[in-house]
XYZ file of C-alpha atoms in Angstrom:
730
model
C 0.137 -0.040 0.030
C 1.432 3.508 -1.165
C 2.214 6.243 1.433
C -0.641 8.668 1.327
C 0.259 12.231 0.244
C 0.735 15.080 2.397
C -2.166 17.286 2.417
C -1.552 20.824 1.220
C -3.582 23.796 0.159
C -2.506 22.694 -3.398
C -3.750 19.090 -2.866
C -7.197 20.791 -1.587
C -7.564 22.664 -4.654
C -7.279 19.576 -6.676
C -10.043 18.195 -4.894
C -12.198 21.274 -5.736
C -11.832 23.078 -2.569
C -11.120 26.813 -2.667
C -8.339 28.511 -0.355
C -11.188 29.880 1.898
C -12.809 26.423 2.165
C -9.732 24.584 2.941
C -8.691 27.303 5.852
C -12.194 26.605 6.985
C -11.432 22.858 7.441
C -8.287 23.616 9.293
C -10.120 26.140 11.616
C -12.957 23.534 12.117
C -10.435 20.475 13.219
C -7.774 22.530 14.554
C -5.114 20.453 12.477
C -4.167 19.482 8.912
C -6.797 16.844 7.700
C -5.514 13.415 6.648
C -5.532 12.137 2.999
C -8.832 10.557 3.711
C -10.355 13.219 5.561
C -9.711 15.906 2.859
C -11.402 13.280 0.305
C -14.352 13.126 2.979
C -14.605 16.908 2.868
C -14.082 17.436 -0.754
C -17.170 14.904 -1.370
C -19.410 16.583 1.071
C -18.668 20.305 0.468
C -18.593 20.009 -3.550
C -21.585 21.336 -5.380
C -23.180 18.070 -6.176
C -23.855 17.049 -2.418
C -23.994 20.459 -0.481
C -25.599 22.855 -2.860
C -23.591 25.559 -1.679
C -24.600 27.962 -4.564
C -28.144 27.005 -4.516
C -29.419 26.246 -1.080
C -30.456 29.956 -0.330
C -32.766 29.915 -3.422
C -34.229 26.463 -3.121
C -35.413 27.266 0.317
C -37.896 29.831 -1.620
C -39.658 27.035 -3.577
C -43.198 26.139 -2.510
C -42.895 22.441 -1.220
C -45.884 21.907 0.839
C -49.558 21.046 0.547
C -52.285 18.765 1.674
C -51.186 16.055 -0.852
C -47.476 16.235 0.230
C -46.380 13.583 2.548
C -42.550 14.397 2.312
C -41.008 17.063 0.596
C -37.276 17.746 -0.385
C -34.389 16.445 1.896
C -34.973 12.834 1.605
C -33.980 10.331 -1.302
C -37.362 11.291 -3.101
C -40.413 12.936 -2.772
C -43.904 11.621 -1.505
C -47.288 12.441 -2.356
C -50.522 11.176 -1.340
C -52.881 9.537 -4.207
C -55.743 8.311 -1.968
C -56.786 4.796 -0.798
C -53.591 4.643 1.665
C -51.243 4.851 -1.405
C -48.518 6.983 -2.104
C -46.378 8.003 -5.238
C -42.536 8.388 -4.704
C -40.609 10.333 -7.372
C -37.433 12.197 -8.277
C -35.522 13.419 -11.056
C -31.616 13.690 -11.163
C -28.842 14.544 -13.432
C -25.925 12.367 -14.742
C -24.510 15.165 -17.175
C -20.974 14.871 -16.538
C -20.568 11.187 -16.574
C -22.589 10.747 -19.433
C -20.661 13.263 -21.578
C -17.354 11.566 -20.778
C -18.828 7.990 -21.138
C -22.269 8.013 -22.526
C -23.316 4.362 -22.138
C -22.281 3.918 -18.472
C -22.935 7.515 -17.499
C -26.441 7.472 -18.898
C -27.202 3.758 -17.582
C -25.888 4.518 -13.928
C -28.041 7.777 -13.862
C -31.113 5.338 -14.183
C -29.860 2.933 -11.835
C -29.227 5.734 -9.271
C -32.762 6.920 -9.433
C -34.377 4.016 -9.204
C -32.489 3.374 -5.930
C -33.410 6.815 -4.596
C -37.149 5.349 -5.063
C -36.826 1.869 -3.729
C -34.994 3.311 -0.890
C -37.760 4.638 0.418
C -40.121 1.324 0.125
C -41.387 1.925 -3.157
C -41.684 -0.437 -6.122
C -40.749 1.567 -9.285
C -43.551 1.752 -11.640
C -42.142 4.263 -14.527
C -39.180 6.002 -15.667
C -38.786 9.111 -17.916
C -35.441 10.811 -19.105
C -35.019 14.311 -20.421
C -32.007 14.486 -22.964
C -30.341 17.691 -24.299
C -27.689 17.428 -26.956
C -25.587 19.604 -29.159
C -26.053 20.436 -32.788
C -26.934 17.315 -34.954
C -24.056 18.202 -37.288
C -21.468 18.555 -34.313
C -18.880 15.606 -34.660
C -19.552 14.189 -31.190
C -23.438 14.402 -31.154
C -24.229 11.207 -32.889
C -21.953 9.131 -30.625
C -23.255 10.768 -27.353
C -27.257 10.149 -28.643
C -26.290 6.511 -29.600
C -24.500 5.970 -26.340
C -26.990 7.714 -24.122
C -29.963 5.911 -25.588
C -28.221 2.689 -25.187
C -27.200 3.107 -21.792
C -30.788 4.402 -20.743
C -32.435 1.530 -22.556
C -30.175 -1.218 -21.372
C -30.262 -0.250 -17.798
C -34.084 0.207 -17.539
C -34.744 -2.816 -19.653
C -32.529 -5.456 -17.790
C -34.376 -3.951 -14.508
C -37.729 -3.911 -15.779
C -39.251 -0.549 -15.344
C -41.083 1.086 -18.234
C -39.710 3.895 -19.694
C -42.750 5.757 -20.799
C -41.716 9.217 -21.572
C -39.276 12.178 -21.518
C -37.751 14.609 -24.115
C -35.005 15.012 -26.434
C -33.623 18.301 -27.801
C -30.639 19.539 -29.827
C -29.042 23.079 -29.483
C -25.429 24.356 -29.881
C -25.520 25.448 -26.222
C -25.111 21.593 -25.528
C -22.081 20.915 -27.837
C -19.867 20.672 -24.919
C -22.125 19.350 -22.404
C -24.751 16.774 -22.936
C -27.694 16.671 -20.368
C -29.145 13.538 -19.042
C -31.832 13.949 -16.739
C -33.576 10.717 -15.485
C -36.811 10.526 -13.696
C -38.399 7.549 -11.619
C -41.605 7.056 -9.670
C -42.915 4.046 -7.560
C -45.919 3.105 -5.344
C -45.529 2.439 -1.749
C -48.484 2.318 1.032
C -48.573 5.759 2.753
C -47.652 4.347 6.094
C -44.890 2.412 5.015
C -42.444 4.826 4.053
C -38.478 4.259 4.960
C -36.630 7.300 5.516
C -32.845 7.676 6.015
C -32.210 9.527 9.543
C -30.454 7.161 11.892
C -31.852 6.320 15.536
C -30.577 4.320 18.415
C -27.140 4.389 19.816
C -25.092 1.315 19.339
C -27.226 0.159 16.303
C -25.433 -1.910 13.552
C -24.612 -0.134 10.406
C -24.825 -2.391 7.497
C -23.509 -2.445 4.021
C -25.979 -3.936 1.452
C -25.696 -5.040 -2.219
C -22.679 -5.316 -4.649
C -19.082 -5.380 -3.810
C -16.929 -1.946 -3.807
C -14.236 -1.254 -6.526
C -12.543 1.800 -7.895
C -14.988 2.902 -10.210
C -16.210 6.354 -9.709
C -13.944 7.659 -7.172
C -14.286 11.214 -6.997
C -17.320 11.264 -9.257
C -19.206 13.784 -7.303
C -16.408 16.260 -7.246
C -15.789 15.750 -10.880
C -19.591 16.813 -11.319
C -19.044 19.906 -9.688
C -16.406 21.203 -12.180
C -16.168 22.650 -15.657
C -14.823 20.641 -18.504
C -11.834 21.772 -20.397
C -9.451 19.915 -22.558
C -9.126 16.179 -21.788
C -12.626 15.511 -20.339
C -12.347 11.822 -21.728
C -9.369 11.326 -19.221
C -11.861 11.615 -16.525
C -13.376 8.303 -17.548
C -12.201 6.142 -14.299
C -14.617 8.909 -12.192
C -17.516 7.339 -14.235
C -19.097 4.366 -12.375
C -20.151 1.097 -13.925
C -23.839 -0.312 -13.322
C -25.007 -3.842 -13.077
C -28.968 -3.744 -13.690
C -29.187 -7.182 -13.108
C -27.764 -6.712 -9.606
C -29.882 -3.984 -9.065
C -33.000 -5.937 -9.680
C -31.819 -8.333 -6.900
C -31.025 -5.433 -4.637
C -34.887 -4.234 -5.052
C -36.386 -7.526 -4.326
C -33.968 -8.128 -1.400
C -34.693 -4.413 0.041
C -38.475 -4.398 -0.113
C -38.313 -8.043 1.406
C -36.174 -6.576 4.222
C -38.355 -3.651 4.708
C -41.385 -6.038 4.992
C -39.645 -7.898 7.578
C -39.345 -4.933 10.006
C -35.545 -5.185 10.476
C -34.862 -1.487 8.750
C -34.304 1.329 11.318
C -33.047 3.620 8.460
C -31.824 2.892 4.899
C -30.028 5.419 2.451
C -28.893 4.703 -1.235
C -25.112 4.963 -1.678
C -25.185 7.432 -4.697
C -22.740 10.421 -5.048
C -19.772 10.142 -2.910
C -20.905 6.950 -2.059
C -19.972 5.619 1.774
C -18.959 9.120 2.720
C -22.293 10.869 1.849
C -24.492 8.023 2.799
C -23.016 7.528 6.371
C -22.818 11.200 7.231
C -26.395 12.045 6.054
C -28.125 9.042 7.871
C -26.173 10.319 11.199
C -26.642 13.957 10.609
C -30.389 13.410 10.262
C -30.595 11.262 13.436
C -28.414 13.525 15.587
C -26.047 10.495 15.887
C -22.480 10.059 15.423
C -21.059 6.832 12.822
C -18.095 4.720 13.403
C -17.204 2.889 10.341
C -14.384 -0.319 10.296
C -13.689 -0.429 6.582
C -11.833 -3.993 6.971
C -15.460 -5.201 7.033
C -16.628 -3.560 3.526
C -17.168 -5.986 0.866
C -14.397 -5.159 -1.734
C -13.967 -6.629 -5.337
C -10.597 -5.234 -5.693
C -7.373 -5.888 -3.551
C -5.564 -3.355 -1.503
C -8.058 -0.556 -1.570
C -7.311 2.360 0.655
C -9.518 4.203 3.054
C -9.686 7.209 0.552
C -10.823 4.806 -2.401
C -13.513 3.193 -0.099
C -15.224 6.181 1.283
C -15.206 8.010 -2.149
C -16.036 5.043 -4.306
C -19.325 5.289 -6.394
C -19.661 1.834 -7.143
C -23.196 1.159 -7.937
C -26.086 -1.083 -6.396
C -25.078 -0.542 -2.768
C -27.237 0.659 0.100
C -26.228 1.558 3.641
C -28.765 0.532 6.593
C -29.213 0.979 10.218
C -30.216 -2.545 11.351
C -32.523 -3.861 14.071
C -30.277 -5.920 16.114
C -32.437 -8.530 17.076
C -33.227 -9.256 13.199
C -29.760 -9.745 11.970
C -30.114 -13.223 11.346
C -33.332 -12.737 9.486
C -31.817 -9.704 7.909
C -28.782 -11.508 6.400
C -30.948 -14.650 5.401
C -32.758 -12.494 2.762
C -29.400 -11.255 1.437
C -27.891 -14.402 1.280
C -30.902 -15.575 -0.497
C -30.540 -12.838 -3.025
C -26.931 -13.561 -3.623
C -26.039 -9.972 -2.194
C -23.443 -8.672 0.227
C -24.562 -8.068 3.766
C -21.819 -6.813 6.200
C -21.946 -4.862 9.488
C -19.292 -2.248 8.715
C -19.986 0.007 11.912
C -22.413 1.297 14.617
C -24.090 4.430 15.657
C -22.652 6.201 18.348
C -23.793 8.968 20.762
C -20.671 11.274 20.123
C -20.703 13.829 17.521
C -18.097 11.984 15.337
C -17.380 10.452 11.995
C -14.806 7.795 12.888
C -13.329 5.824 9.956
C -10.744 2.872 10.615
C -8.867 0.733 8.623
C -6.053 -2.040 9.482
C -6.476 -0.922 13.059
C -5.488 2.702 12.235
C -7.793 5.477 12.404
C -8.224 7.316 8.818
C -10.606 9.805 9.637
C -11.727 11.177 12.965
C -13.977 14.524 12.205
C -17.203 15.993 13.901
C -20.021 14.870 11.783
C -22.741 17.639 12.291
C -20.097 20.132 11.156
C -18.952 18.010 8.141
C -22.390 17.999 7.119
C -24.123 21.179 8.531
C -21.243 23.490 8.071
C -20.811 22.970 4.433
C -20.130 26.806 2.754
C -23.206 28.330 2.014
C -22.811 31.166 -0.734
C -24.821 34.145 -1.583
C -23.260 34.162 -5.001
C -23.509 37.916 -6.753
C -26.081 37.785 -9.559
C -27.316 39.974 -12.178
C -30.988 39.912 -13.804
C -31.085 39.089 -17.281
C -31.668 42.284 -19.384
C -35.034 42.044 -21.464
C -34.662 41.095 -24.929
C -36.181 43.715 -27.380
C -39.111 42.756 -29.552
C -38.120 41.309 -33.148
C -39.094 44.552 -35.322
C -38.472 42.750 -38.681
C -40.337 39.290 -38.241
C -39.955 37.201 -41.376
C -43.328 36.602 -43.341
C -44.730 33.105 -43.823
C -45.973 32.659 -47.284
C -46.719 28.871 -47.261
C -47.711 27.923 -43.827
C -47.999 24.405 -45.344
C -44.403 24.256 -46.462
C -43.008 25.592 -43.137
C -44.791 23.141 -41.400
C -43.352 20.360 -43.671
C -39.804 21.862 -43.011
C -40.543 21.959 -39.279
C -41.992 18.643 -38.407
C -38.914 16.745 -40.046
C -36.480 18.720 -38.022
C -34.314 16.809 -35.047
C -36.119 19.105 -32.587
C -39.714 18.275 -33.844
C -39.767 14.657 -35.444
C -40.985 11.710 -34.048
C -38.696 10.281 -31.263
C -39.530 6.601 -32.139
C -35.862 5.737 -32.737
C -35.327 6.484 -29.226
C -38.205 4.914 -27.283
C -38.163 1.778 -29.526
C -34.956 1.066 -27.704
C -36.997 1.224 -24.431
C -39.291 -1.235 -23.063
C -42.157 1.038 -21.896
C -44.631 -1.931 -21.684
C -43.160 -3.990 -19.046
C -45.471 -4.604 -16.017
C -48.809 -4.504 -18.567
C -49.770 -1.127 -16.872
C -48.760 1.327 -19.315
C -51.907 3.033 -20.838
C -50.433 5.680 -22.980
C -46.583 5.520 -23.777
C -44.124 7.938 -25.369
C -45.295 10.252 -28.070
C -48.223 11.388 -25.663
C -48.516 14.771 -24.190
C -48.172 12.771 -21.016
C -47.634 9.185 -20.355
C -50.350 7.219 -18.387
C -49.508 4.291 -16.093
C -52.167 2.388 -13.873
C -51.564 1.938 -10.403
C -51.134 -1.884 -10.389
C -54.301 -3.679 -9.115
C -56.706 -0.589 -9.162
C -58.500 1.731 -11.656
C -56.472 4.747 -10.546
C -53.693 5.897 -12.927
C -50.583 8.195 -12.800
C -49.715 10.755 -15.387
C -46.071 11.712 -16.083
C -44.671 14.557 -17.903
C -41.319 16.441 -18.131
C -40.495 19.471 -19.951
C -38.554 22.793 -20.375
C -37.985 25.283 -23.021
C -34.463 26.572 -22.694
C -34.583 29.345 -25.285
C -37.458 30.713 -23.278
C -35.415 30.653 -20.030
C -32.187 32.097 -21.609
C -34.319 35.189 -22.919
C -36.219 35.576 -19.501
C -35.405 33.185 -16.746
C -38.390 34.050 -14.770
C -40.663 33.898 -17.608
C -39.083 30.632 -19.016
C -39.448 29.201 -15.416
C -43.055 29.901 -14.994
C -43.521 28.306 -18.796
C -41.641 25.008 -17.657
C -43.944 24.522 -15.196
C -46.998 25.609 -16.823
C -46.429 23.321 -19.903
C -46.231 20.224 -17.468
C -49.578 21.493 -15.857
C -50.980 21.406 -19.601
C -49.509 18.211 -20.500
C -51.168 16.639 -17.578
C -54.459 18.163 -18.172
C -54.680 17.535 -21.793
C -54.273 13.662 -20.619
C -57.086 14.212 -18.267
C -55.089 13.995 -14.947
C -55.416 16.302 -11.950
C -51.743 17.606 -11.677
C -50.467 16.737 -7.842
C -46.807 17.886 -7.489
C -43.489 18.203 -9.159
C -39.534 17.542 -9.291
C -36.869 19.504 -10.873
C -33.598 19.387 -12.219
C -31.866 22.497 -12.326
C -29.052 22.245 -15.087
C -27.126 25.574 -15.299
C -23.538 26.855 -16.137
C -21.016 28.181 -13.754
C -22.564 29.933 -10.674
C -19.584 32.142 -9.972
C -20.436 34.035 -12.994
C -22.904 36.619 -11.829
C -24.945 36.365 -15.408
C -25.253 32.403 -14.945
C -26.353 32.912 -11.203
C -28.816 35.266 -12.318
C -30.220 32.945 -14.712
C -30.684 30.256 -11.927
C -32.198 32.978 -9.427
C -34.797 33.939 -12.196
C -35.860 30.411 -13.205
C -36.209 29.594 -9.468
C -38.598 32.717 -9.030
C -40.459 31.681 -12.066
C -41.004 28.077 -10.761
C -41.710 28.803 -7.667
C -44.644 31.246 -8.608
C -45.980 28.821 -11.069
C -45.860 25.668 -8.784
C -47.781 28.200 -6.080
C -50.488 29.260 -8.595
C -51.215 25.845 -9.940
C -51.005 23.878 -6.746
C -47.957 21.548 -7.955
C -45.353 21.923 -5.010
C -42.015 20.986 -5.476
C -41.431 17.760 -3.579
C -38.074 16.621 -4.632
C -34.841 17.534 -7.258
C -31.635 17.930 -8.286
C -29.035 20.739 -9.178
C -26.658 20.484 -11.576
C -24.041 23.277 -11.999
C -20.890 24.199 -13.750
C -22.196 22.648 -17.184
C -19.646 24.428 -19.250
C -16.695 23.350 -21.569
C -13.724 25.660 -22.058
C -15.914 28.457 -20.377
C -19.033 28.109 -22.739
C -22.080 27.280 -20.659
C -25.384 25.273 -21.552
C -28.767 27.191 -22.026
C -30.495 27.435 -18.632
C -32.267 24.290 -18.467
C -34.563 23.854 -15.397
C -36.199 20.735 -16.281
C -39.618 20.201 -14.806
C -41.240 16.636 -14.209
C -44.662 16.421 -12.913
C -46.952 13.915 -11.496
C -50.991 13.663 -11.796
C -53.499 11.573 -10.705
C -56.434 9.833 -12.669
C -58.881 8.630 -10.296
C -60.148 6.394 -13.139
C -58.119 5.240 -16.171
C -61.331 5.320 -18.075
C -61.245 9.226 -17.974
C -57.853 9.399 -19.520
C -57.833 11.725 -22.699
C -56.012 10.583 -25.761
C -54.468 12.670 -28.739
C -56.180 10.741 -31.433
C -59.528 12.256 -32.511
C -61.994 10.551 -35.034
C -62.673 11.697 -38.353
C -65.598 14.443 -38.602
C -64.469 15.727 -35.234
C -64.831 19.658 -34.590
C -61.503 21.225 -33.609
C -61.466 23.923 -30.896
C -58.923 26.031 -29.911
C -58.764 26.870 -26.356
C -56.873 29.963 -24.866
C -56.362 33.371 -26.231
C -54.065 33.755 -29.320
C -51.912 37.019 -29.971
C -49.638 35.318 -32.358
C -46.639 35.414 -30.217
C -43.574 34.648 -32.664
C -40.383 36.200 -31.031
C -38.257 33.456 -29.519
C -40.501 30.804 -31.087
C -39.405 27.563 -32.584
C -40.437 28.919 -36.109
C -38.066 31.639 -36.003
C -35.189 29.686 -34.835
C -35.790 26.491 -36.695
C -36.557 27.763 -40.183
C -34.972 31.233 -40.048
C -31.943 30.626 -37.773
C -32.959 33.389 -35.191
C -33.125 33.275 -31.494
C -34.476 36.664 -30.925
C -37.035 38.602 -28.833
C -38.688 37.949 -25.441
C -40.760 34.547 -24.808
C -44.338 34.603 -24.521
C -46.039 35.665 -21.293
C -47.340 33.164 -19.035
C -50.881 33.996 -17.392
C -51.091 31.256 -14.481
C -54.439 32.101 -13.535
C -55.291 31.465 -17.252
C -53.423 28.288 -17.295
C -55.456 26.824 -14.497
C -58.887 27.905 -15.842
C -57.954 26.437 -19.364
C -56.569 23.273 -17.662
C -59.652 22.885 -15.365
C -61.987 23.078 -18.211
C -60.368 20.530 -20.301
C -60.721 18.042 -17.332
C -64.566 19.299 -16.945
C -65.131 18.727 -20.668
C -63.675 15.168 -20.423
C -65.999 14.262 -17.222
C -68.905 15.688 -19.316
C -68.009 13.341 -22.176
C -67.672 16.182 -24.591
C -63.999 15.432 -25.948
C -62.671 12.868 -28.252
C -59.134 14.508 -27.823
C -56.810 16.795 -26.503
C -53.510 17.996 -27.183
C -51.679 21.261 -25.733
C -49.902 23.935 -27.688
C -46.202 24.571 -27.008
C -43.217 24.621 -29.758
C -44.718 25.244 -33.290
C -48.103 26.460 -32.103
C -51.442 25.611 -34.069
C -49.804 24.160 -37.240
C -47.728 21.562 -35.131
C -50.238 20.737 -33.011
C -52.762 20.040 -35.422
C -50.331 18.103 -37.477
C -49.445 15.819 -34.424
C -53.294 15.332 -33.852
C -54.044 14.645 -37.314
C -50.913 12.002 -37.541
C -52.149 10.534 -34.496
C -56.113 10.328 -35.644
C -54.923 8.721 -38.952
C -56.705 11.294 -40.757
C -56.326 14.883 -42.320
C -57.103 18.139 -40.447
C -58.298 21.456 -41.926
C -57.392 24.567 -39.973
C -59.050 27.930 -41.110
C -56.899 30.866 -41.879
C -55.751 33.575 -39.868
C -58.088 35.627 -38.392
C -58.319 39.484 -38.766
C -55.281 41.233 -37.257
C -53.048 38.181 -37.419
C -50.470 37.137 -40.026
C -50.364 33.532 -41.395
C -46.998 33.229 -39.544
C -48.447 34.413 -36.270
C -51.788 32.267 -36.319
C -50.230 29.231 -37.350
C -46.807 29.384 -35.431
C -47.227 31.656 -32.613
C -46.572 30.160 -29.368
C -48.930 31.712 -27.051
C -49.290 29.917 -23.761
C -52.336 28.415 -21.967
C -53.718 26.898 -25.340
C -55.393 23.531 -26.262
C -56.509 22.039 -29.380
C -59.627 19.907 -28.683
C -61.247 17.323 -31.109
C -65.074 17.261 -29.955
C -67.794 14.971 -31.823
C -69.824 17.609 -33.907
C -72.997 16.879 -31.855
C -70.672 18.125 -28.536
C -68.933 21.174 -30.273
C -71.592 23.754 -29.066
C -72.075 22.200 -25.540
C -68.108 22.484 -25.261
C -68.070 26.156 -26.693
C -71.049 27.204 -24.131
C -68.881 25.487 -21.253
C -65.742 27.539 -22.104
C -67.818 30.604 -22.262
C -69.255 29.871 -18.759
C -65.551 29.283 -17.313
C -64.457 32.439 -19.062
C -61.714 30.731 -21.221
C -61.519 31.949 -24.828
C -62.570 29.317 -27.371
C -63.390 29.267 -31.068
C -63.940 26.637 -33.656
C -61.026 26.189 -35.914
C -61.696 23.422 -38.043
C -62.146 19.697 -38.608
C -60.479 16.293 -38.730
C -61.045 15.271 -42.246
C -59.376 14.391 -45.679
C -56.028 13.024 -46.104
C -53.975 16.338 -45.905
C -53.222 19.262 -43.152
C -54.801 22.216 -44.758
C -53.545 25.405 -43.152
C -55.826 28.346 -44.542
C -55.340 27.781 -48.351
C -52.024 25.834 -48.121
C -51.804 21.981 -48.041
C -49.661 19.178 -47.025
C -50.420 15.467 -47.785
C -50.518 13.707 -44.579
C -48.415 10.795 -45.913
C -45.520 13.283 -47.059
C -45.685 14.673 -43.202
C -45.870 11.431 -41.789
C -42.769 10.376 -43.713
C -40.883 13.658 -42.704
C -42.026 13.184 -38.953
C -41.347 9.673 -38.714
C -37.772 9.476 -40.521
C -36.374 12.731 -39.064
C -34.462 11.070 -36.108
C -33.355 8.128 -38.314
C -31.699 10.809 -40.943
C -30.428 12.772 -38.201
C -28.503 9.536 -37.007
C -27.348 8.960 -40.568
C -29.563 5.993 -40.824
C -32.219 7.451 -43.380
């Protein structure tokens, strides 16, 4: 075993600690830390684990409501869905690892979020992923897309959880940093939730699952820094996952929980054994003593530093009821998984780590966790973008639609989701390609709807409005599926927070998200912050991804996107024809200019509640929210789903064809109603104070926009083949 290096300020800097932070450590413990202690501090005080740049603002988010059982601070959020059931869910990023090693980075992102869910006693029922990549023509994009999608699919498919939705986008802002945001949800009994706070002195601390190796050492610290040249050299910091081991771990943990042996349990995710042990002790107001000689190892001669910072996958840490050690061990033996008592809880405020009879770390545990730096970073608001004065004309709306719908940002994602199993478990009622996925709560008539969304170009132009819009669009997606929105989780992806402009983007998005969550009764119950998404000083577009969960009391009330031939098309919501910062302006004219469309949260709520009411009155065949691409894209997508054409009236007085067909005014839905029900639907809208107008019919075999026409077959070919063409397969 090699001698440990001498700890210096320079070595601390290599661990991502500033000179001020290193001095803080010296003051805290009154001496120079050991090599292992330095590693422990670097793990606990990095951005990924301590949220030192974001805590101040995260506290401002609305996190409570009568439906919330457990909000932020645990492995995942817990929300009541009635009948003694709860949904447990969270979204988390694996951006940095996925850029370095796309397959394993994405795969272990899926594995990590699944563990967050079943650590709390839930059986996972659904997964989603929100992916952002650079320009399709960028030399790295195809490799990253192929590797990430393969990694997501391989892990989820092997584990056996349906991957039911998400999003994929392409933009130059992600050329140097792809984003891989993974979401998972599970079901548990509301009175059988497991938490991470340790309790009781002298209780055994038990290591569960797979053996520890050297993969992922320093992963959390790596994820809290910018990339420069040589990013690929960071591959050793990327973990390697095994979904089959994770499946066994799930079953063993659920069986263990049912036995009554578990006092508390924590996933070993970022920063591995360090973070899981410290968080369990801190939440319970206890100290932790670890004997690393007892840790199951798959590699020889591992140091204390390596074992404490390893991010090997498929591992848990548990505080065990000592009276049930034999029963607990038998369960893990049955599932062929390691079960090792590696320490105990202690009354003193200490984090004591031993190896080979030597003390490798002896630190105040509460201070290690509770005194992590908290910064009030300087920030500056994003200056307003002037309105576009020279908006291009739209000479042929059908030609523009055809061009738009085949682009990588608009074409079908079937190339992606066909690599995922979205039907395993046989409870998926609406899968990928819908406004929101719908999955039955097994053995009941209830179902949950899932959606994720954000529009980064809006957030870049106006972070506050962009934050509002991300939540509002998830709200619309759920309502368009017939679900009552319950709660949200977020994944805040930004560049370097030490730059006031970037920090201002973060603050603005948080403000907008908070306003929308409050107005739409969708509290944030969990989430993740991923900062330093920069390469060579070039940051990503601000991407605060929102994932939302809604409830259908009866699956029969679910709304689809496919209408019936002869249905009347009704446009809900007010249309001003907002083309600034639109997809049409960006995709077809190469211009990212102007402010984003304003979000009227009261109008959003009224329109969403109306859609659900119309379904309850049996007045709807289908519904689809309007977002990127406006009315034209929504009508085309509904026509493709319905298997027949759509005729949409030309622009009303005061609006240009571009503004009418491609404007991105918020709070709008396209409804398909049986002809006999259309007037009743219009009357209901009038009574609810929601603007509504009949704009067309589902008919024929073309999408007709005013006087311009595109054959449905041609649109389908462009839409369905776009992704394969981008990947060089079409």
